């Protein structure tokens, strides 16, 4: 016999037998205004934070303003068009007064609450019963952008919708005390439909029939799919309706209220106790696990660095399935060197132990920490001097508990790293223990801590070695922020003698990639270098490179098509024999992958726009690369459609872009492919930032720093004559045809006096 539930009687008494009502639903975001004169009193609008353009690879804000059920205000990426939830994004202009070039308004939310003034700078916006006065002015950054201020002069703003602290593309709507990019708002006039709303009333119980949470009431329109609410630490099992009939969820919302009793299974509660060597408790936690899921062992962030789980416990719980409530006891021993990013060495009589391990240290992702023969100052540089590799190699003594001392292989075991004190900007240098002892506040033993994907060396408690102000010297940043700063992150790579040989030969072997390329040499010219490499004769190889510098190189030929092959030496080191090249894919995106020589999508033509600039067109697509600025999805062809361009991604695409070729000083026969987009210099790159040599494909991004650690140097290797069928398809056309450029290839809208280029021809403005 089924249980008889009486809660529905009380719920219906509270909400009424029929709760059908009308609510506004956004069916289309409509169009954004370009002038304040488009706004009217009584109008319903949407507010869109246009801040950005990018944060950690995603758009910073690009989100609509909404009010939640508690009167808190948020910005959220995706407005759920066509759903009841879209109602929360609708704002009504209740009053409107023109004041010169500005509008003064008050706003009411769809729930009937007013926008209230911000309580403070950077405070989250809330709604209330009293209206706050707002002033709207046009932003100087575009006719579609506006600044909105409250009565205290605080601007509409918003926190990052992707990145720190944000979930599901939502972040706090906050005010800011100054204008700027993140205070740029667009105002949309949406298409709205008045829909009849019904309510689903959910009573939530466990398997024993005990209520586990307060009754939930949600709005739906007839025909909507009704799903079981997600309850933390519970799995939904089944549903019955108010007449005690079993139903399946999701179900379709009828044209009346729906009363449901939902049954959930509670997850298993797992209590974990971690013990140290003397049975002291290191860490405890209580966590719910869904039945059938795998137990997750505590991390070193939980128990502390240096603690090692006993073998028996590791075997028992390393692959343990949770089926019921359980208490798990784990036992650890302490090893002060466990988990260090290097193997510590020992020093005796001023010499390193025979089995010493040596490492390179990189800081801020791709910059090496090193010394020079003529100085003891510890420096930072982007590349390794292959003639002095030992200057870049480091050894360490110590551990987590006692701290760590740093030594350089080239300088020997009698000199160690130190700072004169722990002050901000204190320089890291090398000195003898005797000299360091004479400096009262000197620090020569550093704490090592985890920091993101790497580690940091810290003097005292809060002064980390840092890529200080991006300078060339390693210094301390005396701030608690330094302990998590990206400029304090150091990564380690052990270097063996085999690695040293590879590093020495890598720049030499990179010359072989220049064979047959523009600015490079023929096979015959490279014969001596190849023989020296084959014989592993470093002296002869250097002599052959010197001879190449005096020989003629292969010239650019405008009648040829070209492969654009990466000259990044990291590829030749990590993936010898593989050539990576730029091509156009089926979606007209400009991307890169392993070269396919017989595929026209990998072939490019250069159409002169001026004496120094070219359109770069794809043979297969018969279209040129468009100008773009810092796009998360990279470059596209002009008029190309990019299917993977998702909501919230930014790809500012211009006309067919004139590019300049700048010869690389680090990579033989390689060029930086660059154009100007507005005030920005854009250099085509296979990756933003430093390359590792292990990447295999990706979009063409932008990165403007030009040296050997970045994947933005490209070789032009002839791929055959330009097909006669191509005709003038790559030439600038329509709007692009009339574009005017100065002699450096920059686009000009209103040319002043001087020489300019249009349609590939030079003209003068007097």
XYZ file of C-alpha atoms in Angstrom:
766
model
C 0.000 0.000 0.000
C 1.405 3.384 -1.000
C 1.955 6.152 1.488
C -0.579 8.984 1.600
C 1.076 12.415 1.315
C -0.557 15.440 2.837
C 2.102 18.040 1.989
C 0.488 18.876 -1.361
C -2.627 20.151 0.357
C -0.555 22.660 2.308
C 1.487 23.643 -0.729
C -1.590 24.214 -2.869
C -3.150 26.211 -0.077
C -0.058 28.385 -0.086
C 0.216 28.868 -3.836
C -3.448 28.573 -4.774
C -5.211 25.877 -6.734
C -4.200 27.486 -10.001
C -1.066 29.626 -10.218
C -1.098 30.301 -13.960
C 0.220 33.783 -14.713
C 1.743 35.783 -17.564
C 5.467 36.458 -17.819
C 7.673 38.132 -20.402
C 10.027 35.769 -22.246
C 12.894 36.918 -24.470
C 12.434 35.229 -27.854
C 15.304 37.129 -29.515
C 17.927 39.521 -28.144
C 16.886 41.813 -30.994
C 19.123 44.710 -32.012
C 21.435 46.985 -30.068
C 20.993 50.725 -30.115
C 23.552 53.098 -31.613
C 22.109 56.328 -30.251
C 20.460 57.319 -26.981
C 17.531 58.765 -28.924
C 16.391 55.158 -29.584
C 15.479 54.705 -25.921
C 11.996 55.562 -24.665
C 10.166 55.600 -21.366
C 8.426 52.268 -20.689
C 10.761 50.383 -23.048
C 12.027 46.903 -22.133
C 15.762 46.440 -22.703
C 18.735 44.130 -22.115
C 22.154 45.285 -20.869
C 25.310 43.621 -22.247
C 28.755 44.109 -20.721
C 31.099 44.348 -23.707
C 34.310 44.298 -21.629
C 37.277 42.277 -22.766
C 38.657 41.318 -25.126
C 40.420 38.365 -23.580
C 41.317 36.742 -20.278
C 43.204 33.422 -20.045
C 42.131 32.502 -23.584
C 38.462 33.443 -23.148
C 36.420 36.619 -23.432
C 36.551 38.450 -20.099
C 32.950 39.490 -19.803
C 30.715 39.623 -22.910
C 27.696 38.938 -20.729
C 24.112 40.047 -20.064
C 22.860 41.630 -16.830
C 20.298 39.744 -14.733
C 18.641 39.784 -11.302
C 18.358 36.588 -9.275
C 15.529 35.556 -6.935
C 17.291 37.193 -3.969
C 17.742 40.572 -5.633
C 21.453 40.087 -6.378
C 22.684 41.180 -9.799
C 24.988 39.168 -12.071
C 26.353 39.142 -15.598
C 26.089 35.870 -17.520
C 27.473 34.805 -20.894
C 24.519 33.009 -22.413
C 21.061 34.514 -22.176
C 18.629 31.528 -22.281
C 16.431 32.774 -25.135
C 12.910 31.309 -25.256
C 12.886 30.141 -21.645
C 11.232 31.460 -18.504
C 14.749 32.086 -17.133
C 15.190 34.842 -19.737
C 12.641 36.907 -17.791
C 15.329 37.744 -15.222
C 17.340 39.631 -17.897
C 14.546 42.069 -18.833
C 14.696 45.644 -17.516
C 12.063 48.333 -17.973
C 12.959 52.025 -18.320
C 10.415 53.395 -15.851
C 11.410 57.060 -16.104
C 13.497 58.863 -18.728
C 14.752 62.449 -18.915
C 17.010 63.942 -21.590
C 19.866 65.970 -20.085
C 22.020 67.344 -22.901
C 23.991 64.460 -24.405
C 22.989 62.166 -21.551
C 19.875 60.327 -20.429
C 18.740 60.093 -16.829
C 16.636 56.983 -16.139
C 15.364 54.624 -13.488
C 15.197 50.872 -14.059
C 12.769 48.219 -12.845
C 13.492 44.493 -13.036
C 11.019 41.952 -14.378
C 10.373 40.910 -10.769
C 9.183 44.446 -9.981
C 12.283 45.602 -8.100
C 14.283 48.767 -8.776
C 17.963 49.082 -9.539
C 19.491 50.656 -6.425
C 22.710 52.660 -6.221
C 25.934 50.724 -5.604
C 26.853 50.552 -1.925
C 30.544 51.046 -2.713
C 33.103 50.795 -5.478
C 33.452 47.170 -6.659
C 30.351 46.173 -4.652
C 27.860 43.759 -6.169
C 24.726 45.411 -7.517
C 21.392 44.730 -5.815
C 17.778 45.676 -6.380
C 15.369 47.180 -3.884
C 12.073 48.950 -3.355
C 13.427 52.460 -4.028
C 14.608 53.491 -7.528
C 18.159 54.698 -8.052
C 18.869 57.396 -10.644
C 21.142 56.372 -13.536
C 22.949 58.449 -16.171
C 23.723 57.006 -19.623
C 26.347 58.580 -21.896
C 27.897 57.462 -25.155
C 31.348 55.830 -24.938
C 34.098 57.290 -27.092
C 35.060 53.734 -28.116
C 32.106 53.211 -30.465
C 28.593 54.344 -31.300
C 27.193 51.048 -29.960
C 28.818 51.389 -26.531
C 27.604 53.328 -23.506
C 28.652 54.212 -19.974
C 26.022 53.888 -17.239
C 26.580 55.581 -13.852
C 24.594 55.586 -10.629
C 23.877 58.680 -8.525
C 27.316 58.354 -6.877
C 29.137 58.327 -10.224
C 29.981 54.612 -10.048
C 29.963 52.872 -13.443
C 28.238 49.649 -14.433
C 31.022 47.068 -14.676
C 31.358 43.340 -13.942
C 33.849 40.707 -12.890
C 35.391 38.067 -15.171
C 32.864 35.510 -16.379
C 35.668 33.029 -17.072
C 38.681 32.714 -14.860
C 39.140 33.300 -11.161
C 36.055 32.490 -9.084
C 33.554 32.420 -11.927
C 31.359 29.411 -12.673
C 29.392 28.566 -15.801
C 30.101 31.896 -17.433
C 28.522 33.921 -14.590
C 30.167 36.589 -12.453
C 29.186 39.376 -10.083
C 27.780 42.573 -11.554
C 29.827 45.256 -9.794
C 30.356 48.980 -9.983
C 33.662 50.647 -10.727
C 34.864 54.151 -9.978
C 36.141 54.928 -13.455
C 35.219 54.358 -17.058
C 37.157 52.030 -19.324
C 36.816 48.989 -21.525
C 35.120 46.866 -18.873
C 32.497 49.560 -18.279
C 31.441 49.552 -21.939
C 27.821 48.377 -22.168
C 25.625 47.665 -25.160
C 21.871 48.147 -24.834
C 19.606 45.747 -26.727
C 15.919 46.143 -27.568
C 14.764 42.502 -27.468
C 11.819 40.684 -28.980
C 9.543 39.658 -26.097
C 6.548 37.369 -25.893
C 4.026 37.364 -23.048
C 3.670 33.694 -22.103
C 1.369 31.858 -19.708
C 3.387 30.329 -16.896
C 2.533 27.284 -14.797
C 4.278 25.905 -11.756
C 5.815 22.558 -10.960
C 5.833 21.816 -7.234
C 8.511 19.362 -6.085
C 8.501 17.500 -2.764
C 11.921 15.904 -2.210
C 12.385 12.786 -0.064
C 14.923 10.032 0.586
C 14.283 6.309 0.208
C 12.745 6.181 3.691
C 10.210 8.861 2.780
C 11.870 11.583 4.874
C 11.805 15.083 3.419
C 15.372 16.108 2.532
C 14.881 19.695 1.422
C 12.258 22.417 1.395
C 9.589 22.232 -1.296
C 10.777 23.652 -4.629
C 8.432 25.608 -6.910
C 9.595 26.358 -10.488
C 7.971 28.181 -13.387
C 7.402 26.538 -16.784
C 5.346 27.098 -19.903
C 3.167 24.337 -21.314
C 5.259 21.937 -23.381
C 8.530 22.588 -21.529
C 10.575 19.604 -20.400
C 10.488 19.161 -16.633
C 13.613 17.667 -15.055
C 14.302 16.561 -11.506
C 16.138 19.243 -9.528
C 19.800 18.494 -8.890
C 20.329 17.980 -5.154
C 23.867 18.058 -3.809
C 25.073 14.633 -2.630
C 21.919 12.839 -3.823
C 21.051 10.761 -6.886
C 17.529 11.113 -8.286
C 15.667 7.775 -8.378
C 11.969 8.133 -9.269
C 8.872 10.353 -9.249
C 5.146 10.069 -8.577
C 2.543 12.774 -9.134
C -0.055 14.052 -6.708
C -2.439 11.203 -7.552
C 0.232 8.659 -6.593
C 0.858 7.561 -10.193
C 4.431 6.756 -11.189
C 5.801 9.044 -13.937
C 9.075 9.381 -15.806
C 11.209 12.495 -15.765
C 11.780 14.461 -17.831
C 8.106 14.904 -18.562
C 6.173 17.520 -20.524
C 4.648 20.390 -18.571
C 0.832 20.341 -18.924
C -1.387 23.413 -19.170
C -1.852 23.456 -15.411
C 0.263 23.068 -12.289
C 2.184 19.850 -11.772
C 2.636 18.308 -8.306
C 5.503 15.824 -7.940
C 7.003 13.664 -5.211
C 10.660 12.886 -6.013
C 12.752 10.176 -4.371
C 16.553 10.478 -4.085
C 19.309 8.181 -2.851
C 21.840 9.781 -0.536
C 25.484 9.369 -1.465
C 27.941 7.515 0.742
C 29.739 9.555 3.392
C 33.485 8.890 3.391
C 35.482 10.014 6.449
C 39.250 10.140 5.826
C 41.885 10.347 8.573
C 45.560 10.720 7.573
C 48.188 9.799 10.189
C 51.888 10.658 10.284
C 54.713 8.478 11.589
C 53.880 9.043 15.271
C 50.136 8.645 14.735
C 49.713 12.392 14.729
C 46.792 13.472 12.560
C 47.937 15.219 9.371
C 44.578 15.760 7.710
C 40.918 14.808 8.010
C 37.994 15.276 5.664
C 34.397 14.118 5.241
C 33.242 13.847 1.648
C 30.170 12.436 -0.078
C 30.804 10.022 -2.955
C 28.229 8.767 -5.395
C 27.993 4.996 -5.016
C 30.189 3.217 -7.547
C 32.734 6.042 -7.958
C 36.451 5.800 -7.271
C 37.981 7.083 -4.052
C 40.416 9.977 -4.549
C 43.537 9.875 -2.407
C 44.495 13.082 -0.562
C 47.130 15.192 -2.298
C 50.326 16.663 -0.912
C 48.428 19.958 -0.628
C 46.252 18.124 1.941
C 48.809 16.169 3.951
C 51.853 18.364 3.316
C 54.909 18.030 1.086
C 57.327 15.231 1.861
C 54.734 12.763 3.136
C 54.625 9.358 1.417
C 51.629 7.015 1.653
C 52.484 3.554 2.988
C 52.593 0.838 0.329
C 49.804 -1.272 1.895
C 47.414 1.693 2.046
C 48.355 2.754 -1.483
C 47.584 -0.754 -2.755
C 44.265 -0.927 -0.880
C 42.912 2.539 -1.636
C 44.668 3.495 -4.862
C 41.822 1.956 -6.883
C 39.051 1.731 -4.301
C 35.346 1.853 -5.207
C 32.956 3.564 -2.785
C 29.746 1.589 -2.179
C 28.649 2.686 1.311
C 29.488 4.932 4.254
C 33.039 4.197 5.325
C 35.932 5.530 7.430
C 39.319 5.279 5.682
C 42.537 5.549 7.679
C 45.735 6.331 5.751
C 49.272 6.176 7.132
C 52.233 8.223 5.922
C 55.964 8.383 6.473
C 57.996 11.555 6.061
C 60.773 11.945 3.494
C 62.010 15.565 3.395
C 63.170 15.170 -0.225
C 60.054 13.429 -1.567
C 58.347 15.371 -4.335
C 61.161 17.859 -4.927
C 61.495 18.813 -8.615
C 65.162 17.807 -8.537
C 67.466 15.216 -6.958
C 69.536 17.007 -4.272
C 73.298 16.546 -4.362
C 76.061 16.726 -1.781
C 79.228 18.823 -1.719
C 82.534 17.675 -0.252
C 85.831 19.568 -0.260
C 84.427 22.205 -2.595
C 83.306 19.747 -5.286
C 79.984 18.316 -6.424
C 79.366 14.600 -5.830
C 80.069 12.382 -8.840
C 76.396 11.490 -9.212
C 75.177 15.110 -9.189
C 72.101 15.804 -11.313
C 71.995 19.114 -13.200
C 68.930 21.065 -14.294
C 67.873 24.060 -16.323
C 65.533 26.463 -14.577
C 62.940 28.418 -16.521
C 61.014 31.285 -14.988
C 57.710 32.762 -16.194
C 57.256 29.901 -18.657
C 60.139 30.249 -21.068
C 63.021 32.347 -19.726
C 66.211 30.637 -18.583
C 67.988 31.442 -15.313
C 71.756 31.605 -15.909
C 75.059 33.321 -15.178
C 77.844 34.606 -17.415
C 81.556 33.922 -17.096
C 82.366 37.555 -16.335
C 79.808 38.101 -13.563
C 78.272 36.380 -10.552
C 74.904 38.077 -11.016
C 72.067 35.630 -11.701
C 70.335 36.621 -14.922
C 67.266 35.820 -17.002
C 67.300 35.242 -20.779
C 65.035 33.802 -23.438
C 67.525 31.488 -25.151
C 70.485 29.257 -24.261
C 73.995 30.213 -25.380
C 74.927 26.822 -26.792
C 78.640 27.627 -26.475
C 78.279 28.015 -22.696
C 75.632 25.491 -21.683
C 77.085 24.911 -18.199
C 76.211 28.507 -17.311
C 72.536 27.469 -17.576
C 72.819 24.307 -15.449
C 72.071 24.212 -11.719
C 72.482 21.784 -8.830
C 70.842 21.897 -5.396
C 71.386 20.795 -1.842
C 68.782 20.596 0.950
C 65.123 19.623 1.152
C 61.619 20.779 2.082
C 62.368 20.935 5.794
C 65.785 22.601 5.894
C 65.524 24.739 2.772
C 67.527 24.635 -0.439
C 70.836 26.091 -1.649
C 71.456 26.764 -5.360
C 74.722 26.201 -7.261
C 75.719 26.780 -10.884
C 77.663 24.086 -12.757
C 79.932 26.541 -14.563
C 80.799 28.443 -11.378
C 81.391 25.308 -9.295
C 80.468 24.168 -5.807
C 82.304 26.956 -3.962
C 79.786 29.608 -5.019
C 76.134 29.573 -3.954
C 73.148 31.823 -4.681
C 72.283 34.470 -2.102
C 70.622 37.837 -1.584
C 72.022 40.577 0.636
C 68.705 40.750 2.491
C 64.988 40.003 2.012
C 64.003 43.461 0.781
C 61.942 44.122 -2.313
C 64.169 44.066 -5.396
C 67.100 42.398 -3.646
C 69.292 40.916 -6.364
C 70.201 37.221 -6.544
C 73.921 36.689 -7.032
C 76.595 34.049 -6.313
C 79.189 34.167 -3.558
C 81.381 32.049 -1.336
C 80.118 30.968 2.069
C 82.883 33.053 3.666
C 81.849 36.218 1.815
C 78.155 35.636 2.488
C 78.854 35.197 6.209
C 80.180 38.783 6.325
C 76.764 40.155 5.232
C 74.580 40.382 8.322
C 71.138 40.011 6.645
C 72.213 37.727 3.787
C 70.020 34.786 2.754
C 71.619 31.740 1.110
C 69.094 29.052 1.992
C 65.656 29.365 0.414
C 62.357 27.706 1.167
C 60.877 25.899 -1.827
C 57.095 25.903 -2.298
C 54.631 24.702 -4.915
C 53.379 27.442 -7.223
C 50.902 26.502 -9.943
C 52.579 24.276 -12.532
C 55.993 24.838 -10.965
C 57.778 25.907 -7.808
C 59.107 29.060 -6.181
C 62.197 29.827 -4.092
C 61.298 32.025 -1.131
C 63.464 34.024 1.255
C 61.797 34.058 4.654
C 58.031 33.759 4.339
C 57.039 36.109 1.526
C 59.890 37.211 -0.758
C 60.058 34.966 -3.816
C 62.655 34.952 -6.567
C 60.836 36.682 -9.424
C 61.128 37.796 -13.036
C 61.079 41.215 -11.444
C 59.452 43.818 -13.699
C 60.367 41.476 -16.591
C 63.984 42.603 -16.208
C 67.182 40.734 -17.072
C 68.241 40.112 -13.461
C 66.740 37.636 -10.993
C 65.494 39.498 -7.927
C 63.215 39.088 -4.911
C 59.673 40.412 -4.907
C 58.921 41.041 -1.238
C 55.159 40.586 -1.296
C 52.734 37.845 -0.336
C 51.471 38.118 -3.923
C 54.840 36.828 -5.127
C 54.073 33.368 -3.706
C 51.430 32.757 -6.395
C 52.642 35.163 -9.094
C 53.348 33.748 -12.573
C 56.660 35.634 -12.545
C 57.786 33.525 -9.586
C 56.988 30.156 -11.181
C 60.161 28.143 -11.865
C 60.154 24.860 -13.768
C 63.009 22.354 -13.845
C 64.332 20.048 -16.560
C 67.138 17.589 -15.901
C 69.911 17.845 -18.484
C 72.137 14.869 -19.296
C 75.266 14.859 -21.445
C 73.141 13.540 -24.305
C 70.827 16.524 -23.845
C 73.805 18.892 -23.836
C 74.977 17.473 -27.157
C 71.478 17.877 -28.593
C 71.280 21.496 -27.407
C 74.653 22.266 -28.995
C 73.622 20.762 -32.310
C 70.020 22.042 -32.446
C 70.780 25.525 -33.890
C 73.231 23.988 -36.342
C 70.786 21.362 -37.565
C 68.184 24.105 -37.928
C 70.143 25.325 -40.961
C 69.167 22.125 -42.776
C 65.531 23.263 -42.655
C 66.553 26.252 -44.779
C 67.283 24.053 -47.781
C 65.408 25.314 -50.837
C 63.673 28.093 -48.878
C 63.602 31.821 -49.545
C 66.652 33.312 -47.832
C 68.196 29.831 -47.568
C 70.515 27.697 -49.651
C 70.544 24.885 -52.174
C 71.417 21.274 -51.338
C 74.820 21.782 -52.949
C 75.557 24.836 -50.792
C 74.585 22.894 -47.652
C 76.686 19.814 -48.521
C 79.663 20.724 -46.264
C 77.366 21.396 -43.314
C 75.569 18.083 -43.810
C 78.909 16.252 -43.896
C 80.043 17.941 -40.675
C 76.794 17.057 -38.921
C 77.073 13.457 -40.125
C 80.648 13.295 -38.790
C 79.568 15.049 -35.529
C 82.388 17.546 -36.075
C 81.308 20.742 -34.321
C 84.281 22.802 -35.542
C 83.695 21.921 -39.200
C 79.980 22.623 -38.768
C 80.676 26.124 -37.469
C 83.086 26.725 -40.360
C 80.432 25.589 -42.845
C 77.906 28.017 -41.327
C 80.448 30.834 -41.635
C 80.911 29.955 -45.331
C 77.119 29.988 -45.888
C 76.920 33.583 -44.679
C 79.087 34.636 -47.614
C 77.078 32.776 -50.263
C 74.052 33.882 -52.266
C 70.699 32.827 -50.860
C 67.542 31.747 -52.678
C 65.508 34.757 -53.816
C 61.768 35.306 -53.502
C 59.885 34.533 -56.748
C 56.418 36.089 -57.058
C 55.455 33.533 -59.720
C 55.683 30.657 -57.240
C 53.320 29.279 -54.632
C 54.840 28.626 -51.222
C 54.498 26.367 -48.226
C 54.709 28.349 -44.967
C 56.773 25.978 -42.807
C 57.579 26.628 -39.156
C 61.232 27.369 -38.408
C 60.779 26.737 -34.671
C 63.829 24.781 -33.541
C 61.805 23.168 -30.761
C 60.052 21.078 -33.415
C 63.327 19.781 -34.829
C 64.525 18.947 -31.298
C 61.359 17.213 -30.070
C 59.946 15.918 -33.369
C 62.804 15.465 -35.863
C 61.705 14.853 -39.428
C 58.269 16.502 -39.048
C 57.502 19.760 -40.888
C 54.639 21.869 -39.586
C 52.969 24.286 -41.983
C 50.088 26.763 -42.256
C 46.996 25.750 -44.232
C 43.311 26.674 -44.660
C 40.806 24.108 -43.394
C 37.269 23.316 -44.570
C 35.849 26.054 -42.337
C 38.151 28.703 -43.889
C 40.123 28.966 -40.660
C 43.864 29.539 -41.000
C 45.462 26.732 -38.984
C 48.598 24.573 -38.856
C 49.463 20.890 -38.886
C 51.987 18.445 -40.358
C 52.728 19.450 -43.957
C 50.805 17.662 -46.732
C 52.858 18.591 -49.846
C 50.242 17.510 -52.413
C 47.393 19.418 -50.766
C 46.643 22.848 -52.285
C 45.237 23.964 -48.916
C 48.884 24.163 -47.758
C 49.960 26.323 -50.724
C 49.995 30.121 -50.588
C 50.526 32.935 -53.083
C 51.834 36.442 -52.427
C 50.011 39.267 -54.236
C 51.867 42.596 -54.007
C 49.949 45.479 -52.485
C 53.014 47.710 -52.277
C 56.761 47.354 -52.619
C 56.914 45.856 -49.126
C 53.484 44.341 -48.446
C 51.562 41.363 -49.806
C 48.170 39.761 -49.616
C 48.683 36.095 -48.694
C 46.175 33.934 -50.527
C 45.341 30.260 -50.256
C 45.490 28.268 -53.505
C 42.740 25.794 -52.598
C 40.339 28.413 -51.235
C 41.270 31.216 -53.653
C 40.986 33.748 -50.894
C 43.367 35.770 -48.751
C 44.001 35.930 -45.009
C 41.862 38.567 -43.305
C 43.176 41.074 -40.812
C 42.385 40.169 -37.230
C 43.274 41.217 -33.709
C 44.040 38.872 -30.808
C 41.375 36.259 -31.524
C 40.852 33.263 -29.270
C 40.128 31.171 -32.373
C 42.729 32.765 -34.579
C 42.955 33.834 -38.204
C 40.414 33.195 -40.958
C 40.224 33.829 -44.682
C 38.406 36.945 -45.887
C 34.621 36.309 -45.912
C 35.315 32.894 -44.402
C 32.792 31.120 -42.208
C 34.141 29.608 -39.020
C 31.797 26.920 -37.745
C 33.553 26.545 -34.410
C 33.240 30.258 -33.642
C 31.111 29.884 -30.505
C 29.158 32.495 -28.576
C 31.478 34.597 -26.484
C 34.591 34.027 -28.612
C 36.145 37.091 -30.151
C 37.475 37.113 -33.692
C 37.816 40.664 -34.977
C 38.087 40.013 -38.726
C 39.050 42.771 -41.117
C 39.556 43.003 -44.842
C 42.179 41.069 -46.782
C 45.310 42.094 -44.932
C 48.590 43.393 -46.372
C 51.466 41.555 -44.672
C 55.132 42.426 -44.389
C 57.958 39.887 -44.151
C 60.667 40.565 -41.574
C 63.716 38.315 -41.586
C 64.382 36.453 -38.330
C 67.766 36.993 -36.709
C 67.467 33.734 -34.708
C 66.235 31.272 -37.314
C 68.019 30.876 -40.670
C 65.858 31.562 -43.740
C 62.779 32.330 -41.650
C 60.490 35.369 -41.544
C 57.991 37.016 -39.241
C 54.720 37.569 -41.094
C 53.288 40.805 -39.774
C 50.578 43.346 -40.431
C 49.023 46.320 -38.676
C 45.487 46.006 -37.344
C 44.488 49.430 -36.077
C 47.115 50.389 -33.541
C 48.262 46.780 -33.055
C 51.144 44.972 -34.745
C 50.050 41.410 -35.507
C 52.604 38.631 -36.027
C 51.243 35.250 -37.115
C 52.117 32.525 -34.619
C 51.303 28.859 -34.111
C 50.769 29.514 -30.406
C 50.481 32.447 -28.081
C 53.534 32.569 -25.868
C 56.406 30.157 -25.593
C 56.456 26.933 -27.623
C 57.513 23.589 -26.182
C 58.212 21.704 -29.403
C 55.606 19.079 -28.517
C 52.535 20.759 -30.048
C 51.169 19.121 -33.198
C 48.349 21.371 -34.470
C 46.365 24.486 -33.726
C 44.978 27.765 -34.960
C 47.103 30.634 -36.188
C 47.194 33.086 -33.294
C 49.080 36.341 -32.804
C 52.243 36.888 -30.847
C 54.461 39.899 -31.383
C 57.660 38.992 -29.521
C 60.250 37.768 -31.997
C 62.906 35.319 -30.862
C 63.628 31.616 -31.008
C 61.380 30.473 -28.130
C 58.176 31.524 -29.930
C 56.507 29.668 -32.822
C 56.170 32.661 -35.120
C 59.075 32.366 -37.557
C 58.072 30.840 -40.924
C 60.011 29.615 -43.925
C 58.807 30.111 -47.500
C 59.470 26.927 -49.458
C 58.472 26.917 -53.169
C 55.471 24.659 -53.884
C 55.207 25.117 -57.650
C 54.050 27.771 -60.075
C 50.868 29.763 -59.455
C 48.014 27.911 -61.227
C 46.700 29.830 -64.226
C 43.150 29.057 -63.061
C 43.747 31.149 -59.957
C 43.599 34.335 -61.961
C 43.059 37.426 -59.867
C 41.029 35.671 -57.190
C 43.494 36.646 -54.458
C 43.591 40.333 -55.330
C 41.934 42.872 -53.127
C 38.324 43.357 -54.213
C 35.318 45.561 -53.493
C 35.919 47.433 -50.220
C 39.421 46.040 -49.889
C 40.237 47.173 -53.439
C 39.831 50.794 -52.457
C 41.773 50.495 -49.205
C 44.601 53.014 -48.877
C 47.919 52.151 -47.214
C 50.968 54.189 -46.273
C 54.384 53.031 -47.417
C 54.856 50.851 -44.319
C 51.660 48.926 -45.118
C 49.387 50.539 -42.538
C 45.757 51.132 -43.470
C 44.856 54.842 -43.781
C 41.303 56.197 -43.653
C 41.876 59.940 -44.154
C 45.281 60.381 -45.852
C 47.142 63.611 -45.179
C 49.844 64.958 -47.490
C 52.285 62.304 -48.655
C 52.775 59.090 -50.649
C 50.215 56.259 -50.407
C 49.366 52.933 -52.059
C 45.978 51.917 -53.457
C 45.222 48.875 -55.625
C 48.955 48.130 -55.703
C 49.840 51.557 -57.149
C 51.523 54.564 -55.568
C 49.828 57.972 -55.550
C 50.470 61.307 -53.882
C 48.171 63.460 -51.742
C 49.123 67.148 -52.013
